[in-house]
Amino acid sequence: MSGFRLAGLLRVRRTQEKLAAGESAMSASEARVARRLHEEARAVLGAHQLAGGGPAGWAASVAARSALRGGLLEAQGEAELAAERAGEAERRWAAARARTRALEQLESRRAEERARQALKEEQRRIDDLRAGPSGPWADLPDDAQDDPTDATDEERL
């Protein structure tokens, strides 16, 4: 295994994802507000009644209706722009989430590989214990009765 650690990069990606999620939430909120303002402008225009009262009243009423229509078109444009910005922010958040998930999956696979390696090493140690001593210490006695350092010089000869 290489010494490369993903923790730092993963923290950066998670921070980027949180920022993108915050921007997405803010844009979505702005889009909801713009949509509500558009609906209100539509309702106001729909509720507007042309007034009578002669040519001056009629002209004032038409001018008011025209202004309301202009406000409605402006609100509609703002709502569409806000919806587009919200969609872009949501796509950026989804891309940031995908990058974070890719690193999380890589980190998970690396953790699984480290666990497999640890189990393999533990199994190797267990197998070595079952097989008995080997290597440079193989000729050492297993119990104290066979220890040649306890024997007298005559017994060793």
XYZ file of N, CA and C in Angstrom:
471
model
N 0.842 -1.180 0.000
C 0.000 0.000 0.000
C 0.884 1.240 0.000
N 0.501 2.196 -0.739
C 1.249 3.433 -0.764
C 0.916 4.246 0.480
N 1.758 5.207 0.761
C 1.555 6.044 1.927
C 0.579 7.174 1.675
N 0.017 7.255 0.492
C -0.902 8.342 0.156
C -2.170 8.229 0.984
N -2.526 9.304 1.616
C -3.732 9.304 2.430
C -4.786 10.185 1.782
N -5.982 9.704 1.803
C -7.081 10.423 1.166
C -7.781 11.379 2.116
N -7.455 11.317 3.371
C -8.204 12.088 4.372
C -8.206 13.585 4.061
N -7.054 14.144 3.737
C -6.993 15.578 3.452
C -7.801 15.951 2.229
N -7.623 15.193 1.152
C -8.378 15.459 -0.071
C -9.868 15.255 0.148
N -10.208 14.248 0.926
C -11.621 13.983 1.216
C -12.232 15.131 2.015
N -11.480 15.703 2.962
C -11.978 16.862 3.720
C -12.232 18.043 2.794
N -11.307 18.273 1.855
C -11.476 19.375 0.900
C -12.722 19.147 0.062
N -12.881 17.925 -0.452
C -14.044 17.633 -1.298
C -15.344 17.754 -0.525
N -15.345 17.324 0.732
C -16.560 17.450 1.543
C -16.886 18.914 1.799
N -15.857 19.725 2.015
C -16.077 21.160 2.200
C -16.634 21.778 0.924
N -16.064 21.399 -0.224
C -16.577 21.891 -1.500
C -18.030 21.475 -1.693
N -18.339 20.248 -1.320
C -19.714 19.760 -1.455
C -20.666 20.551 -0.560
N -20.239 20.830 0.673
C -21.092 21.605 1.586
C -21.328 23.013 1.049
N -20.280 23.625 0.506
C -20.442 24.956 -0.074
C -21.401 24.921 -1.259
N -21.236 23.927 -2.115
C -22.113 23.798 -3.278
C -23.546 23.520 -2.835
N -23.724 22.722 -1.799
C -25.072 22.448 -1.286
C -25.694 23.722 -0.729
N -24.902 24.532 -0.033
C -25.403 25.799 0.496
C -25.808 26.753 -0.622
N -24.971 26.837 -1.657
C -25.303 27.685 -2.803
C -26.564 27.186 -3.502
N -26.685 25.872 -3.611
C -27.872 25.299 -4.242
C -29.126 25.623 -3.431
N -29.037 25.487 -2.122
C -30.189 25.792 -1.266
C -30.557 27.269 -1.363
N -29.539 28.135 -1.389
C -29.810 29.566 -1.476
C -30.445 29.905 -2.827
N -29.923 29.322 -3.885
C -30.485 29.576 -5.217
C -31.910 29.046 -5.321
N -32.155 27.900 -4.738
C -33.508 27.339 -4.761
C -34.472 28.242 -3.987
N -33.998 28.783 -2.879
C -34.828 29.706 -2.100
C -35.115 30.970 -2.899
N -34.100 31.506 -3.564
C -34.299 32.699 -4.393
C -35.278 32.398 -5.536
N -35.204 31.204 -6.100
C -36.123 30.826 -7.186
C -37.553 30.735 -6.660
N -37.731 30.208 -5.455
C -39.078 30.132 -4.868
C -39.639 31.535 -4.639
N -38.808 32.433 -4.143
C -39.257 33.808 -3.903
C -39.633 34.468 -5.233
N -38.785 34.311 -6.242
C -39.066 34.913 -7.558
C -40.338 34.328 -8.162
N -40.545 33.034 -8.006
C -41.760 32.392 -8.523
C -42.995 32.916 -7.796
N -42.876 33.116 -6.481
C -43.997 33.647 -5.702
C -44.314 35.089 -6.120
N -43.274 35.884 -6.341
C -43.498 37.261 -6.795
C -44.150 37.285 -8.173
N -43.752 36.356 -9.026
C -44.369 36.259 -10.347
C -45.848 35.900 -10.225
N -46.152 34.956 -9.363
C -47.551 34.557 -9.164
C -48.370 35.705 -8.584
N -47.769 36.466 -7.660
C -48.472 37.607 -7.083
C -48.735 38.680 -8.150
N -47.725 38.914 -9.001
C -47.906 39.906 -10.073
C -48.998 39.462 -11.036
N -49.042 38.180 -11.320
C -50.084 37.648 -12.191
C -51.467 37.823 -11.544
N -51.534 37.558 -10.248
C -52.815 37.699 -9.536
C -53.268 39.149 -9.505
N -52.332 40.074 -9.293
C -52.685 41.494 -9.264
C -53.191 41.933 -10.637
N -52.490 41.524 -11.691
C -52.923 41.884 -13.039
C -54.286 41.272 -13.349
N -54.487 40.034 -12.929
C -55.771 39.366 -13.161
C -56.912 40.022 -12.417
N -56.621 40.600 -11.274
C -57.658 41.221 -10.459
C -57.920 42.670 -10.870
N -57.081 43.221 -11.691
C -57.237 44.628 -12.085
C -58.467 44.802 -12.969
N -59.243 45.799 -12.626
C -60.453 46.114 -13.392
C -60.237 47.443 -14.119
N -60.649 47.458 -15.363
C -60.592 48.717 -16.105
C -61.658 49.648 -15.535
N -61.242 50.824 -15.232
C -62.151 51.784 -14.612
C -62.836 52.629 -15.684
N -63.970 53.073 -15.326
C -64.691 53.987 -16.208
C -64.339 55.416 -15.814
N -65.278 56.297 -15.947
C -65.083 57.673 -15.491
C -64.578 58.585 -16.576
N -64.887 58.260 -17.746
C -64.513 59.160 -18.822
C -63.160 58.821 -19.408
N -62.763 59.621 -20.376
C -61.507 59.346 -21.070
C -60.290 59.404 -20.158
N -60.257 60.267 -19.198
C -59.100 60.383 -18.299
C -59.002 59.140 -17.401
N -60.135 58.704 -16.865
C -60.154 57.497 -16.029
C -59.762 56.264 -16.827
N -60.284 56.201 -18.044
C -59.976 55.073 -18.914
C -58.477 55.052 -19.227
N -57.895 56.175 -19.548
C -56.460 56.267 -19.871
C -55.614 55.882 -18.659
N -56.027 56.338 -17.483
C -55.297 55.998 -16.260
C -55.376 54.502 -16.000
N -56.530 53.931 -16.215
C -56.715 52.502 -16.008
C -55.872 51.687 -16.987
N -55.843 52.111 -18.252
C -55.037 51.417 -19.261
C -53.556 51.539 -18.925
N -53.133 52.722 -18.477
C -51.734 52.928 -18.090
C -51.358 52.040 -16.905
N -52.265 51.948 -15.947
C -52.014 51.087 -14.780
C -51.908 49.625 -15.199
N -52.808 49.220 -16.056
C -52.783 47.826 -16.542
C -51.488 47.554 -17.313
N -51.070 48.520 -18.114
C -49.827 48.380 -18.864
C -48.628 48.268 -17.911
N -48.630 49.061 -16.858
C -47.548 48.994 -15.861
C -47.554 47.646 -15.145
N -48.775 47.165 -14.823
C -48.879 45.846 -14.183
C -48.361 44.749 -15.112
N -48.679 44.874 -16.393
C -48.200 43.881 -17.375
C -46.671 43.920 -17.464
N -46.096 45.113 -17.447
C -44.629 45.249 -17.443
C -44.018 44.615 -16.203
N -44.659 44.834 -15.053
C -44.189 44.213 -13.806
C -44.288 42.704 -13.866
N -45.362 42.206 -14.476
C -45.531 40.761 -14.619
C -44.426 40.169 -15.499
N -44.137 40.846 -16.612
C -43.081 40.349 -17.503
C -41.710 40.379 -16.818
N -41.481 41.424 -16.040
C -40.216 41.512 -15.306
C -40.133 40.400 -14.256
N -41.209 40.177 -13.532
C -41.234 39.119 -12.515
C -41.064 37.748 -13.166
N -41.678 37.570 -14.347
C -41.531 36.300 -15.056
C -40.068 36.084 -15.463
N -39.434 37.131 -15.979
C -38.025 37.029 -16.354
C -37.140 36.714 -15.157
N -37.406 37.370 -14.038
C -36.642 37.112 -12.811
C -36.845 35.673 -12.328
N -38.078 35.196 -12.417
C -38.364 33.822 -11.992
C -37.642 32.821 -12.882
N -37.649 33.066 -14.174
C -36.953 32.158 -15.090
C -35.445 32.177 -14.852
N -34.890 33.361 -14.659
C -33.457 33.491 -14.401
C -33.084 32.818 -13.082
N -33.888 33.025 -12.063
C -33.628 32.405 -10.761
C -33.729 30.885 -10.849
N -34.689 30.384 -11.622
C -34.828 28.931 -11.797
C -33.609 28.370 -12.528
N -33.117 29.105 -13.507
C -31.930 28.667 -14.244
C -30.707 28.644 -13.329
N -30.547 29.692 -12.517
C -29.425 29.730 -11.571
C -29.535 28.598 -10.549
N -30.750 28.317 -10.108
C -30.951 27.222 -9.153
C -30.594 25.885 -9.784
N -30.954 25.707 -11.034
C -30.604 24.470 -11.736
C -29.104 24.318 -11.890
N -28.420 25.403 -12.222
C -26.959 25.362 -12.346
C -26.309 25.053 -11.007
N -26.791 25.691 -9.949
C -26.246 25.445 -8.612
C -26.487 23.997 -8.188
N -27.644 23.463 -8.524
C -27.936 22.063 -8.183
C -27.025 21.119 -8.966
N -26.732 21.438 -10.223
C -25.805 20.615 -11.013
C -24.392 20.676 -10.439
N -23.975 21.874 -10.002
C -22.645 21.986 -9.374
C -22.593 21.172 -8.091
N -23.685 21.211 -7.315
C -23.718 20.432 -6.084
C -23.680 18.929 -6.394
N -24.435 18.502 -7.402
C -24.437 17.082 -7.777
C -23.042 16.649 -8.236
N -22.350 17.511 -8.975
C -20.991 17.180 -9.423
C -20.043 17.101 -8.232
N -20.172 18.027 -7.302
C -19.325 18.000 -6.101
C -19.619 16.750 -5.285
N -20.880 16.379 -5.190
C -21.252 15.163 -4.451
C -20.676 13.924 -5.129
N -20.708 13.905 -6.449
C -20.160 12.755 -7.180
C -18.652 12.634 -6.936
N -17.946 13.770 -6.926
C -16.503 13.723 -6.655
C -16.231 13.239 -5.238
N -17.044 13.700 -4.298
C -16.868 13.265 -2.909
C -17.164 11.773 -2.770
N -18.235 11.319 -3.393
C -18.601 9.894 -3.310
C -17.508 9.015 -3.900
N -16.906 9.466 -5.003
C -15.838 8.680 -5.615
C -14.684 8.511 -4.639
N -14.315 9.586 -3.952
C -13.236 9.481 -2.969
C -13.656 8.643 -1.758
N -14.911 8.773 -1.338
C -15.394 7.965 -0.219
C -15.347 6.481 -0.574
N -15.727 6.149 -1.800
C -15.672 4.754 -2.230
C -14.234 4.260 -2.295
N -13.337 5.100 -2.787
C -11.921 4.732 -2.831
C -11.385 4.516 -1.428
N -11.722 5.411 -0.514
C -11.283 5.275 0.869
C -11.863 3.999 1.485
N -13.110 3.698 1.173
C -13.739 2.488 1.686
C -13.028 1.238 1.168
N -12.716 1.237 -0.134
C -11.987 0.085 -0.696
C -10.612 -0.054 -0.071
N -9.955 1.074 0.167
C -8.635 1.026 0.796
C -8.737 0.495 2.220
N -9.766 0.912 2.950
C -9.961 0.419 4.318
C -10.243 -1.082 4.297
N -11.049 -1.532 3.338
C -11.321 -2.965 3.213
C -10.043 -3.728 2.882
N -9.209 -3.173 2.019
C -7.949 -3.824 1.656
C -7.014 -3.886 2.860
N -6.963 -2.814 3.652
C -6.130 -2.839 4.864
C -6.651 -3.898 5.835
N -7.966 -4.021 5.951
C -8.541 -5.029 6.845
C -8.211 -6.432 6.330
N -8.294 -6.633 5.009
C -7.932 -7.937 4.439
C -6.470 -8.256 4.685
N -5.615 -7.261 4.522
C -4.182 -7.471 4.754
C -3.920 -7.803 6.225
N -4.619 -7.115 7.130
C -4.450 -7.396 8.556
C -4.914 -8.815 8.880
N -6.038 -9.232 8.302
C -6.521 -10.595 8.526
C -5.551 -11.618 7.947
N -5.018 -11.317 6.771
C -4.059 -12.224 6.146
C -2.798 -12.359 7.011
N -2.332 -11.236 7.551
C -1.155 -11.255 8.416
C -1.452 -12.029 9.701
N -2.628 -11.809 10.256
C -3.009 -12.539 11.462
C -3.105 -14.040 11.173
N -3.681 -14.398 10.036
C -3.781 -15.809 9.671
C -2.399 -16.419 9.476
N -1.475 -15.648 8.879
C -0.107 -16.139 8.693
C 0.553 -16.396 10.045
N 0.343 -15.501 11.012
C 0.911 -15.694 12.351
C 0.314 -16.932 13.018
N -0.986 -17.099 12.867
C -1.640 -18.281 13.457
C -1.101 -19.551 12.814
N -0.954 -19.547 11.497
C -0.408 -20.706 10.795
C 1.016 -20.993 11.243
N 1.814 -19.945 11.457
C 3.180 -20.140 11.943
C 3.187 -20.755 13.334
N 2.260 -20.337 14.180
C 2.176 -20.905 15.527
C 1.758 -22.374 15.474
N 0.841 -22.701 14.586
C 0.385 -24.091 14.466
C 1.484 -24.991 13.896
N 2.269 -24.475 12.988
C 3.311 -25.277 12.346
C 4.489 -25.514 13.272
N 4.571 -24.765 14.313
C 5.680 -24.928 15.238
C 6.771 -23.931 14.920
N 7.802 -23.955 15.755
C 8.875 -22.993 15.558
C 9.640 -23.271 14.261
N 10.120 -22.227 13.717
C 10.937 -22.355 12.523
C 11.923 -21.205 12.527
N 12.868 -21.261 11.659
C 13.833 -20.188 11.573
C 14.987 -20.391 12.538
N 15.673 -19.330 12.926
C 16.889 -19.453 13.739
C 16.625 -19.960 15.148
N 15.393 -19.920 15.612
C 15.086 -20.350 16.980
C 14.484 -21.756 17.008
N 14.461 -22.432 15.897
C 13.809 -23.735 15.817
C 14.469 -24.780 16.698
N 15.755 -24.683 16.943
C 16.446 -25.714 17.719
C 16.366 -25.473 19.215
N 15.720 -24.429 19.650
C 15.571 -24.188 21.079
C 14.551 -25.155 21.649
N 14.759 -25.606 22.878
C 13.816 -26.543 23.494
C 12.471 -25.870 23.773
N 11.401 -26.706 23.752
C 10.060 -26.200 23.978
C 9.737 -26.050 25.458
N 10.273 -26.887 26.319
C 9.979 -26.729 27.739
C 11.282 -26.649 28.536
N 11.168 -26.272 29.774
C 12.342 -26.004 30.606
C 13.135 -27.272 30.916
N 12.541 -28.451 30.903
C 13.257 -29.685 31.224
C 14.300 -30.012 30.167
N 14.062 -29.609 28.968
C 14.998 -29.886 27.883
C 16.030 -28.781 27.714
N 16.009 -27.793 28.574
C 16.902 -26.652 28.433
C 18.335 -27.091 28.736
N 19.257 -27.031 27.781
C 20.632 -27.489 28.001
C 21.401 -26.598 28.947
N 20.940 -25.388 29.205
C 21.680 -24.521 30.130
C 21.492 -24.965 31.572
N 20.481 -25.778 31.853
C 20.261 -26.285 33.204
C 21.074 -27.548 33.478
N 21.561 -28.177 32.473
C 22.303 -29.426 32.650
C 23.725 -29.124 33.122
N 24.257 -30.087 33.833
C 25.653 -29.952 34.267
C 26.549 -30.206 33.081
N 27.801 -29.887 33.266
C 28.753 -30.068 32.187
C 28.881 -31.530 31.784
N 28.797 -32.425 32.766
C 28.947 -33.855 32.475
C 27.771 -34.367 31.661
N 26.569 -33.888 31.931
C 25.385 -34.330 31.224
C 25.409 -33.860 29.773
N 25.995 -32.730 29.549
C 26.038 -32.176 28.192
C 27.016 -32.931 27.314
N 28.028 -33.547 27.907
C 29.040 -34.238 27.126
C 28.561 -35.551 26.713
